[in-house]
XYZ file of C-alpha atoms in Angstrom:
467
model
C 63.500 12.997 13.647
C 62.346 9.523 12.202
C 60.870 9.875 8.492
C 57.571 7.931 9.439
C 55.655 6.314 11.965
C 54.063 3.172 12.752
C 50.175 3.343 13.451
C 47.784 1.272 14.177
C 44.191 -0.501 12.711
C 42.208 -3.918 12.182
C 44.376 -4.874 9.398
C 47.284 -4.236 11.254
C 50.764 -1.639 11.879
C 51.399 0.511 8.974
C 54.029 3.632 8.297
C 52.864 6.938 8.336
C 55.257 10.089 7.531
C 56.140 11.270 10.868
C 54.893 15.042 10.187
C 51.851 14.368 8.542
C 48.637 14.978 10.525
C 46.122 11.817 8.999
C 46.851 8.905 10.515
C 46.709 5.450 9.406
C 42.857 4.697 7.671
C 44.131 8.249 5.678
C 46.783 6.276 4.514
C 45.316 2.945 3.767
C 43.119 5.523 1.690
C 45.220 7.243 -0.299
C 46.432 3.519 -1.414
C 43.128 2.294 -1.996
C 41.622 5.053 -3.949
C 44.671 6.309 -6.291
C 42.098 7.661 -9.084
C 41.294 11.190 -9.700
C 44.367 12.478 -8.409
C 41.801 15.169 -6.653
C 42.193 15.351 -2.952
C 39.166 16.536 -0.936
C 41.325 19.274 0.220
C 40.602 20.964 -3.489
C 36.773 22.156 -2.260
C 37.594 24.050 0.575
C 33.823 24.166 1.552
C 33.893 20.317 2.359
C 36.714 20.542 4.622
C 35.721 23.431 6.515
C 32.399 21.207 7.030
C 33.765 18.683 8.295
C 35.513 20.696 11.034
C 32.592 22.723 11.510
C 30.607 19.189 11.770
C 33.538 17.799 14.631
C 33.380 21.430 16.374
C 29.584 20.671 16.838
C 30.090 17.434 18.251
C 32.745 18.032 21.015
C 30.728 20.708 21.986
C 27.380 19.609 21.865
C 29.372 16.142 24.068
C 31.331 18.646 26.485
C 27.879 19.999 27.184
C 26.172 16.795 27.667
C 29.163 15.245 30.115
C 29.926 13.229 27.067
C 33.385 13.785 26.881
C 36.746 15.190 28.915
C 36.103 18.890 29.181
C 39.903 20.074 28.147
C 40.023 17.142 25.473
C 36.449 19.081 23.864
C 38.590 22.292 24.075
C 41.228 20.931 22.762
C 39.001 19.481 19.471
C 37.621 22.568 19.332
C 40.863 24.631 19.107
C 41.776 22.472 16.250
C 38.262 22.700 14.554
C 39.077 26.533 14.024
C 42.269 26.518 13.182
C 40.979 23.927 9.868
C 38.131 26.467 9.807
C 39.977 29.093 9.307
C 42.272 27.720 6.879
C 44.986 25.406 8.393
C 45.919 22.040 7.469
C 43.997 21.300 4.559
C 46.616 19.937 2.942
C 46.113 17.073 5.294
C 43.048 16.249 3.790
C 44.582 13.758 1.227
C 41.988 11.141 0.383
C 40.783 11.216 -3.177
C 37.259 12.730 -3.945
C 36.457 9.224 -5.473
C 36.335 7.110 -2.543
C 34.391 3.631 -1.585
C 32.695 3.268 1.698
C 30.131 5.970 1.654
C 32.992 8.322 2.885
C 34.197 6.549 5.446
C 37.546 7.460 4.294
C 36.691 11.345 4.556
C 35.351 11.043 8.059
C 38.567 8.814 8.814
C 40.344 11.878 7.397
C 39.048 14.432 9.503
C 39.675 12.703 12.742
C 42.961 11.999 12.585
C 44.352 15.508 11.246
C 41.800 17.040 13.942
C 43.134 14.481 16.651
C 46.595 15.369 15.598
C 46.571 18.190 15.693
C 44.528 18.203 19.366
C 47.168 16.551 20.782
C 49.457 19.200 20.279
C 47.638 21.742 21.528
C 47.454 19.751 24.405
C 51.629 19.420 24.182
C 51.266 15.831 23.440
C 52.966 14.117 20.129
C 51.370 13.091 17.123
C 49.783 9.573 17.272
C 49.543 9.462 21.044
C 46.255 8.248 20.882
C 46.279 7.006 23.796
C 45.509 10.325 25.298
C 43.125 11.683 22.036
C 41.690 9.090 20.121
C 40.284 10.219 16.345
C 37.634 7.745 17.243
C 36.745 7.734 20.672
C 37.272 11.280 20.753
C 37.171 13.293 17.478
C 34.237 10.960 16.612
C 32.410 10.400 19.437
C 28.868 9.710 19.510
C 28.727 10.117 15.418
C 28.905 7.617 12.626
C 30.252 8.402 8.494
C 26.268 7.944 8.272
C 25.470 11.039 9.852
C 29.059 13.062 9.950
C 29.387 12.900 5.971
C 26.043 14.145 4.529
C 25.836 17.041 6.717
C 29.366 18.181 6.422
C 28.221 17.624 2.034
C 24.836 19.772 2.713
C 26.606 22.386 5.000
C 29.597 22.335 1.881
C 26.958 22.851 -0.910
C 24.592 25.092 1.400
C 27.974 27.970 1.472
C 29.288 26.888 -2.194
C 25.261 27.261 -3.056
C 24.662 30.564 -1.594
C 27.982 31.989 -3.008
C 26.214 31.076 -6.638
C 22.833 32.712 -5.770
C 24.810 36.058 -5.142
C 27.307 35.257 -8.302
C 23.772 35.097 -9.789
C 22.316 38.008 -8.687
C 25.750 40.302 -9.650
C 25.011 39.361 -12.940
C 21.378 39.694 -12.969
C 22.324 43.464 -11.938
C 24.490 43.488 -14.304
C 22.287 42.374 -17.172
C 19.674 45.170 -15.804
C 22.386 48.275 -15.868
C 22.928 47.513 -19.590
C 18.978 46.968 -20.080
C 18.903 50.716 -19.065
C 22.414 51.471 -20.947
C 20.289 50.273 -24.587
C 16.824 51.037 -23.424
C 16.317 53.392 -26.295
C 18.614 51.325 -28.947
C 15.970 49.774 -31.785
C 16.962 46.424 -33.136
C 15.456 43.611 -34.868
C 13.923 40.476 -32.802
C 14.721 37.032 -34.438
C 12.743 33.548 -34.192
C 14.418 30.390 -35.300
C 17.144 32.726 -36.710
C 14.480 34.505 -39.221
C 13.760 38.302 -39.255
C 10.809 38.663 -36.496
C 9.305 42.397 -34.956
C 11.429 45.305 -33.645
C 12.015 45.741 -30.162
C 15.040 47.203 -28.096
C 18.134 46.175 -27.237
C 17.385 47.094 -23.224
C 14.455 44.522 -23.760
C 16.961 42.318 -24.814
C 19.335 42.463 -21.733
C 16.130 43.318 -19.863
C 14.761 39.540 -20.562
C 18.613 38.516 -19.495
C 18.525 39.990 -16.186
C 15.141 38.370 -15.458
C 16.190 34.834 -16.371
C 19.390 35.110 -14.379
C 17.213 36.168 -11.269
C 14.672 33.751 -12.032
C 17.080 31.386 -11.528
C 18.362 32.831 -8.141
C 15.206 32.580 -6.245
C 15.358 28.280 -7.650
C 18.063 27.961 -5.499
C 17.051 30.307 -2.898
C 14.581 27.543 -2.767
C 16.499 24.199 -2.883
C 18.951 25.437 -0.187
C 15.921 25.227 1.710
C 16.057 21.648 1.521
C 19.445 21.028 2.154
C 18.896 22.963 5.236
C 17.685 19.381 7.287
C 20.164 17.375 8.356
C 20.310 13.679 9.953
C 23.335 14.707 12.413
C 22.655 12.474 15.357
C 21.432 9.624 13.618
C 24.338 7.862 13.806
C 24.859 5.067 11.648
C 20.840 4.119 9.999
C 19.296 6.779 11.973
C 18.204 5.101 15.529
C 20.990 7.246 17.129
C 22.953 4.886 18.478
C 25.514 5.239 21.066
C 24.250 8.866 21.502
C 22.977 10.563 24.510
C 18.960 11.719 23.872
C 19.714 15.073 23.912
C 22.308 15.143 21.571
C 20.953 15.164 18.281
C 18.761 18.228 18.900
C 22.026 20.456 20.874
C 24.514 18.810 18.156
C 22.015 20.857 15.890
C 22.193 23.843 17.515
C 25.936 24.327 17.919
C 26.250 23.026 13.993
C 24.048 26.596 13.113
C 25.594 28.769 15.298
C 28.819 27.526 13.748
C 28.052 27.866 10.305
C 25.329 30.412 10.327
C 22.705 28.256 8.088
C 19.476 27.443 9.145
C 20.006 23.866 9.770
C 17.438 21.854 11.008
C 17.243 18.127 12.329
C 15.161 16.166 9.667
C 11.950 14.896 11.626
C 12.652 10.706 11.018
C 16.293 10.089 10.890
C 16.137 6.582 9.346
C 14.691 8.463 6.237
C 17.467 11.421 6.433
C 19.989 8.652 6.695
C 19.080 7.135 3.561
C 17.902 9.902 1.153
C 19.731 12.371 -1.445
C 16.822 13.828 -2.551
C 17.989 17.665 -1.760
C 21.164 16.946 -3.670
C 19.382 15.023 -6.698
C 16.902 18.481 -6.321
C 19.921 21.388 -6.201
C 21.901 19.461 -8.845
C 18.968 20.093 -10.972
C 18.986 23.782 -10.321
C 22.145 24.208 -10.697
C 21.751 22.308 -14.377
C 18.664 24.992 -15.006
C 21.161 28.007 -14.001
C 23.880 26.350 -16.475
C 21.021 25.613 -19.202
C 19.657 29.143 -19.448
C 23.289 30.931 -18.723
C 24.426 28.679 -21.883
C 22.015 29.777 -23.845
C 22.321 33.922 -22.845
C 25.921 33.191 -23.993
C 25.021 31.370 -27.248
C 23.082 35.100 -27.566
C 25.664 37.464 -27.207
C 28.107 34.835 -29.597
C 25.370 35.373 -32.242
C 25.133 39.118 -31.324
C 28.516 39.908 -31.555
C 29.235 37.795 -34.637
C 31.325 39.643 -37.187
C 32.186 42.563 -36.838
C 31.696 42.660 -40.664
C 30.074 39.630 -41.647
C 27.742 38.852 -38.742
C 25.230 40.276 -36.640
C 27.602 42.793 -35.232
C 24.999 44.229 -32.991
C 26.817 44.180 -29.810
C 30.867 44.216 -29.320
C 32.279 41.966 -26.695
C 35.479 43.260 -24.881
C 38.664 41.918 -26.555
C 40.243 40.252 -23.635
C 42.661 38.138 -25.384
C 43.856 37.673 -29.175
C 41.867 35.189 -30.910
C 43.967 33.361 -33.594
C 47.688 32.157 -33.844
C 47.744 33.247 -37.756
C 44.653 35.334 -38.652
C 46.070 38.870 -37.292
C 43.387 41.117 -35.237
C 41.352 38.514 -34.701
C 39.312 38.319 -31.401
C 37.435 35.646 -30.506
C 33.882 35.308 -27.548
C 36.017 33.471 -25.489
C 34.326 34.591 -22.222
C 30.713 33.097 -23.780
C 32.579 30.134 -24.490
C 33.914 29.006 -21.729
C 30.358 29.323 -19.751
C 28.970 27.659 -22.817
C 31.837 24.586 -21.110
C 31.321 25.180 -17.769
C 27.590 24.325 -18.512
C 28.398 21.541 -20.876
C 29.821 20.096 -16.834
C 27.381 21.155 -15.006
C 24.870 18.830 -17.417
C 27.122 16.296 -17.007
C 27.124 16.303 -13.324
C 23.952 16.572 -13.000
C 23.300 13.101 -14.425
C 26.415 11.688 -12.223
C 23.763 13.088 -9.027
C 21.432 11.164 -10.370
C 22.531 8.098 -11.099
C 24.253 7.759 -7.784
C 20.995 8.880 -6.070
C 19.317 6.084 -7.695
C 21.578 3.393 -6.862
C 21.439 3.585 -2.949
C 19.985 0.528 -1.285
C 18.258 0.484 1.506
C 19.152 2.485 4.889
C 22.188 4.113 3.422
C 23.135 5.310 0.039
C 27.171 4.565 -0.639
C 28.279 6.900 -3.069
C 27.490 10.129 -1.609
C 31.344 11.038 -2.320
C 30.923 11.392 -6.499
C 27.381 13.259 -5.540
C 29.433 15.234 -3.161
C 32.276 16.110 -5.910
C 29.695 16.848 -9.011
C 27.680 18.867 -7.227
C 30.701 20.965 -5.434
C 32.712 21.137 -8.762
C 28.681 22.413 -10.686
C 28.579 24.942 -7.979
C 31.753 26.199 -7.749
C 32.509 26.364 -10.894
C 29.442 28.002 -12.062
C 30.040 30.832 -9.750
C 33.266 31.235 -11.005
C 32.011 31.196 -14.863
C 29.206 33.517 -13.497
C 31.426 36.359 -11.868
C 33.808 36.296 -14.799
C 30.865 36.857 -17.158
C 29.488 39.638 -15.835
C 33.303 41.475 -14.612
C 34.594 40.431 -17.939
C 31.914 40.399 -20.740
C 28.417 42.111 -19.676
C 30.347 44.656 -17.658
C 32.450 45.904 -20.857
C 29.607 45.337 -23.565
C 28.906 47.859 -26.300
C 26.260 48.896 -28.777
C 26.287 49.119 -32.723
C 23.347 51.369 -32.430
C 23.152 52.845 -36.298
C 23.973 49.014 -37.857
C 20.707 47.510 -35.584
C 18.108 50.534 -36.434
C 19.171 50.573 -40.179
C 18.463 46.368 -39.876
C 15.182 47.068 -38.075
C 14.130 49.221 -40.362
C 14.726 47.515 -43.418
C 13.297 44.247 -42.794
C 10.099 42.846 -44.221
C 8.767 41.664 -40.772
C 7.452 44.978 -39.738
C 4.479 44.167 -41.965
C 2.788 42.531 -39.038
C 1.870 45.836 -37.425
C -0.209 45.905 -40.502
C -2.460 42.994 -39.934
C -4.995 45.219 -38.048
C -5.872 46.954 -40.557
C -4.348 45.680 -43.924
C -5.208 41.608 -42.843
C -2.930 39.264 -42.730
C -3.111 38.014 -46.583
C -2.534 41.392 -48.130
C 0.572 42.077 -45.491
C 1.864 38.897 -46.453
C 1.722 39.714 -50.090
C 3.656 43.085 -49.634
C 6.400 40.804 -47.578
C 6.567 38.297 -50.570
C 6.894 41.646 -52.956
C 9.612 43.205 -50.710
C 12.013 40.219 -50.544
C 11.355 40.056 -54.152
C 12.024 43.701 -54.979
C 14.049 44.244 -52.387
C 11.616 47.698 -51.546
C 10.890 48.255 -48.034
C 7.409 47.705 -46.934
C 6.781 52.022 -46.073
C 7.373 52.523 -49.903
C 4.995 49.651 -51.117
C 2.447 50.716 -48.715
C 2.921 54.358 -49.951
C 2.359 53.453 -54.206
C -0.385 51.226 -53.536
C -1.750 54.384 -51.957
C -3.068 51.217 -48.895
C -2.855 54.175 -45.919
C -2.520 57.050 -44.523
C 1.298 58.347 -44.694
C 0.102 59.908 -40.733
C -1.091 56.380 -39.854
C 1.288 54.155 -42.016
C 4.141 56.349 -40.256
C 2.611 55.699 -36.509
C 1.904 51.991 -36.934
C 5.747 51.478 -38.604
C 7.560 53.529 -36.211
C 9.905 51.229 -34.780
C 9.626 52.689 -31.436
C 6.101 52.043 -31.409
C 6.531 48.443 -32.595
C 8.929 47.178 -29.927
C 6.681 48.700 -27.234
C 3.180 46.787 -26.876
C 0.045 48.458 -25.934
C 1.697 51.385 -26.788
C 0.108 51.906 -30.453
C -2.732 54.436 -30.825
């Protein structure tokens, strides 16, 4: 069997390996674009996409006398097989591409072609009988083909984060009741603040994480249009009028998202406005999960000389020389997955801004920040909660004694002491180092009954509850 060979384009013949599935503009690709090292084959999403995306077409075409009923078939056949997991490894182009993903598209019709022919008992590179333009691409354009195979890639990568999300939002909750009854001591900026619980604590964590759910519940609604059809600015050219609605159609049953067909494909064609608007919920998600994990760092610090409220699990030993030592490295490495995320988020939107006119040409690095902010945040995400919230434990005595002793629980006296006399039995407490019940109690200022209700820390952390 001969080691490559010879295909055809506008520049002219050129060698490909004789097993390989891409073809020839795959080729000239993986020359051209020699930079990240990061074929698109690494987010499965995209790929399964694109066949989902070709699928579509030779159907919707088949239906619409477009194209050679067993040649449809045959596309189709091959569509599921990539689907289902086959032949990515033909997908060799780099993620960081020029020509608005031409090179993608260019991908996906040759291995799909390829691969067509065979089922058909044809050779690879007989084009002559399936053609990864003529055929594979029929009646589409890069202009069309590429963002919807992106929003159909970040739609599933999107809604796998929403339930990674919503795992750990449950699993913030089932600690919230775990601690519900577990005094502590609030902080602001860092400083002693009121009492509350440490189930409000994780409580307030399991709202945030949900909070930020239902955001992209909400942006996947916009990625949801798509300007499939449109062809290469949006007139539709070289399709048949019913195609863009039935290419539609078959493209949802397929995938199972609610895809629509955006009402003026000119516009669809040339705006990124649902990615620039998911990139920024996905940098929200990262923002507010950085900062839970900053928390339980702080919370955990110690276990002698810091907060050492909370123990982490020990998943791992923590220092080459310092023996026993175990280290938040679960917090941490969300802490750098959202440190990305941030990153990629301004990558969206600097290549949103610099599209000109009826097509924007760097779709490909919006493509791979988003799909790298998404799928590695649910993977940072599931980890967190299986490996960290999941195994968390409370140093119940060590938070009440803190709440307790601390000069802040003054300010349930401002009712009824005012705020200049509390604040003088704070300044006399750090000073003394007395707690606040036994000043109150030899300046004879209340009632023990009363002074004993209002400082009771489990009346504190609950408001409204006082009486």
């Amino acid at each position: 069997m001969p080691k490559t060979r010879t295909e055809h384009d506008l520049l002219g013949d050129h060698e490909v390996p004789a097993d390989a599935y891409y073809g020839v503009h795959s080729a000239r690709a993986c020359e051209n674009f020699p930079i990240s090292g990061v074929p698109i084959s690494r987010h499965r999403d995209l790929v399964v996409a694109l066949a989902s995306v070709k699928q579509a077409a030779a159907e919707a075409n088949r239906q619409l006398g477009q194209l050679d009923p067993d040649i449809a078939d045959a596309i189709v056949a091959a569509c599921t097989e990539i689907r289902g997991g086959a032949l990515h490894d033909q997908f060799v182009v780099d993620q960081i591409q020029g020509g608005a993903g031409t090179s993608t598209n260019m991908n996906a019709n040759e291995v799909i072609a390829n691969r067509a022919l065979e089922v058909l008992g044809y050779q690879r590179g007989d084009y002559g009988r399936i053609h990864p333009l003529e055929h594979v691409n029929l009646g589409q354009s890069t202009n069309d083909v590429y963002p919807t195979a992106v929003k159909v890639a970040v739609g599933m990568a999107a809604r796998s984060l929403e339930q990674a999300l919503r795992g750990l939002a449950d699993r913030c909750a089932a600690k919230s009741t775990e601690f519900t009854d577990m005094i502590k001591l609030g902080r602001t900026q860092l400083q002693d603040a009121v009492p509350m619980t440490l189930g409000q604590e994780f409580g307030a964590f399991a709202v945030t994480v949900i909070e930020d759910a239902d955001r992209l519940d909400e942006a996947m609604a916009l990625i949801a249009e798509i300007n499939l059809g449109g062809t290469a600015i949006g007139t539709g050219l070289n399709t048949h009028p019913e195609y863009a609605a039935l290419v539609c159609v078959r493209l949802r049953e397929i995938t199972g998202l609610p895809l629509v067909t955006a009402g003026n494909l000119v516009e669809a064609t040339s705006d990124v406005g649902s990615f620039v608007q998911l990139s920024g919920v996905a940098k929200r998600a990262a923002v507010k999960l950085s900062k839970i994990c900053n928390d339980l760092r702080l919370l955990s610090s110690g276990p002698r000389a810091g907060f050492g409220e909370i123990n982490l699990p020990a998943v791992q030993a923590g220092s080459s020389i310092m023996p026993g030592k175990v280290n938040p490295v679960i917090p941490e490495m969300v802490n750098q997955v959202a440190f990305e995320v941030i990153g990629n988020d301004l990558t969206v939107t600097m290549a949103a801004e610099a599209g000109q006119l009826q097509l924007n040409a760097f779709e490909p690095i919006i493509a791979r920040a988003l799909l790298s902010s998404l799928n590695h945040l649910t993977a940072a995400v599931t980890v967190l909660g299986e490996r960290c919230i999941e195994g968390i434990t409370a140093n119940a005595d060590r938070m009440r004694e803190a709440a307790l002793a601390s000069a802040s629980i003054a300010t349930a006296l401002n009712p009824v002491l005012g705020y200049e006399a509390a604040t003088a039995l704070v300044a006399e407490a750090i000073a003394t180092g007395a707690s606040i019940p036994d000043l109150v109690r030899r300046s004879a200022l209340l009632d023990e009954a009363v002074l004993t209700r209002m400082l009771s820390p489990e009346n504190l952390c609950r408001p409204n509850k006082l009486t």
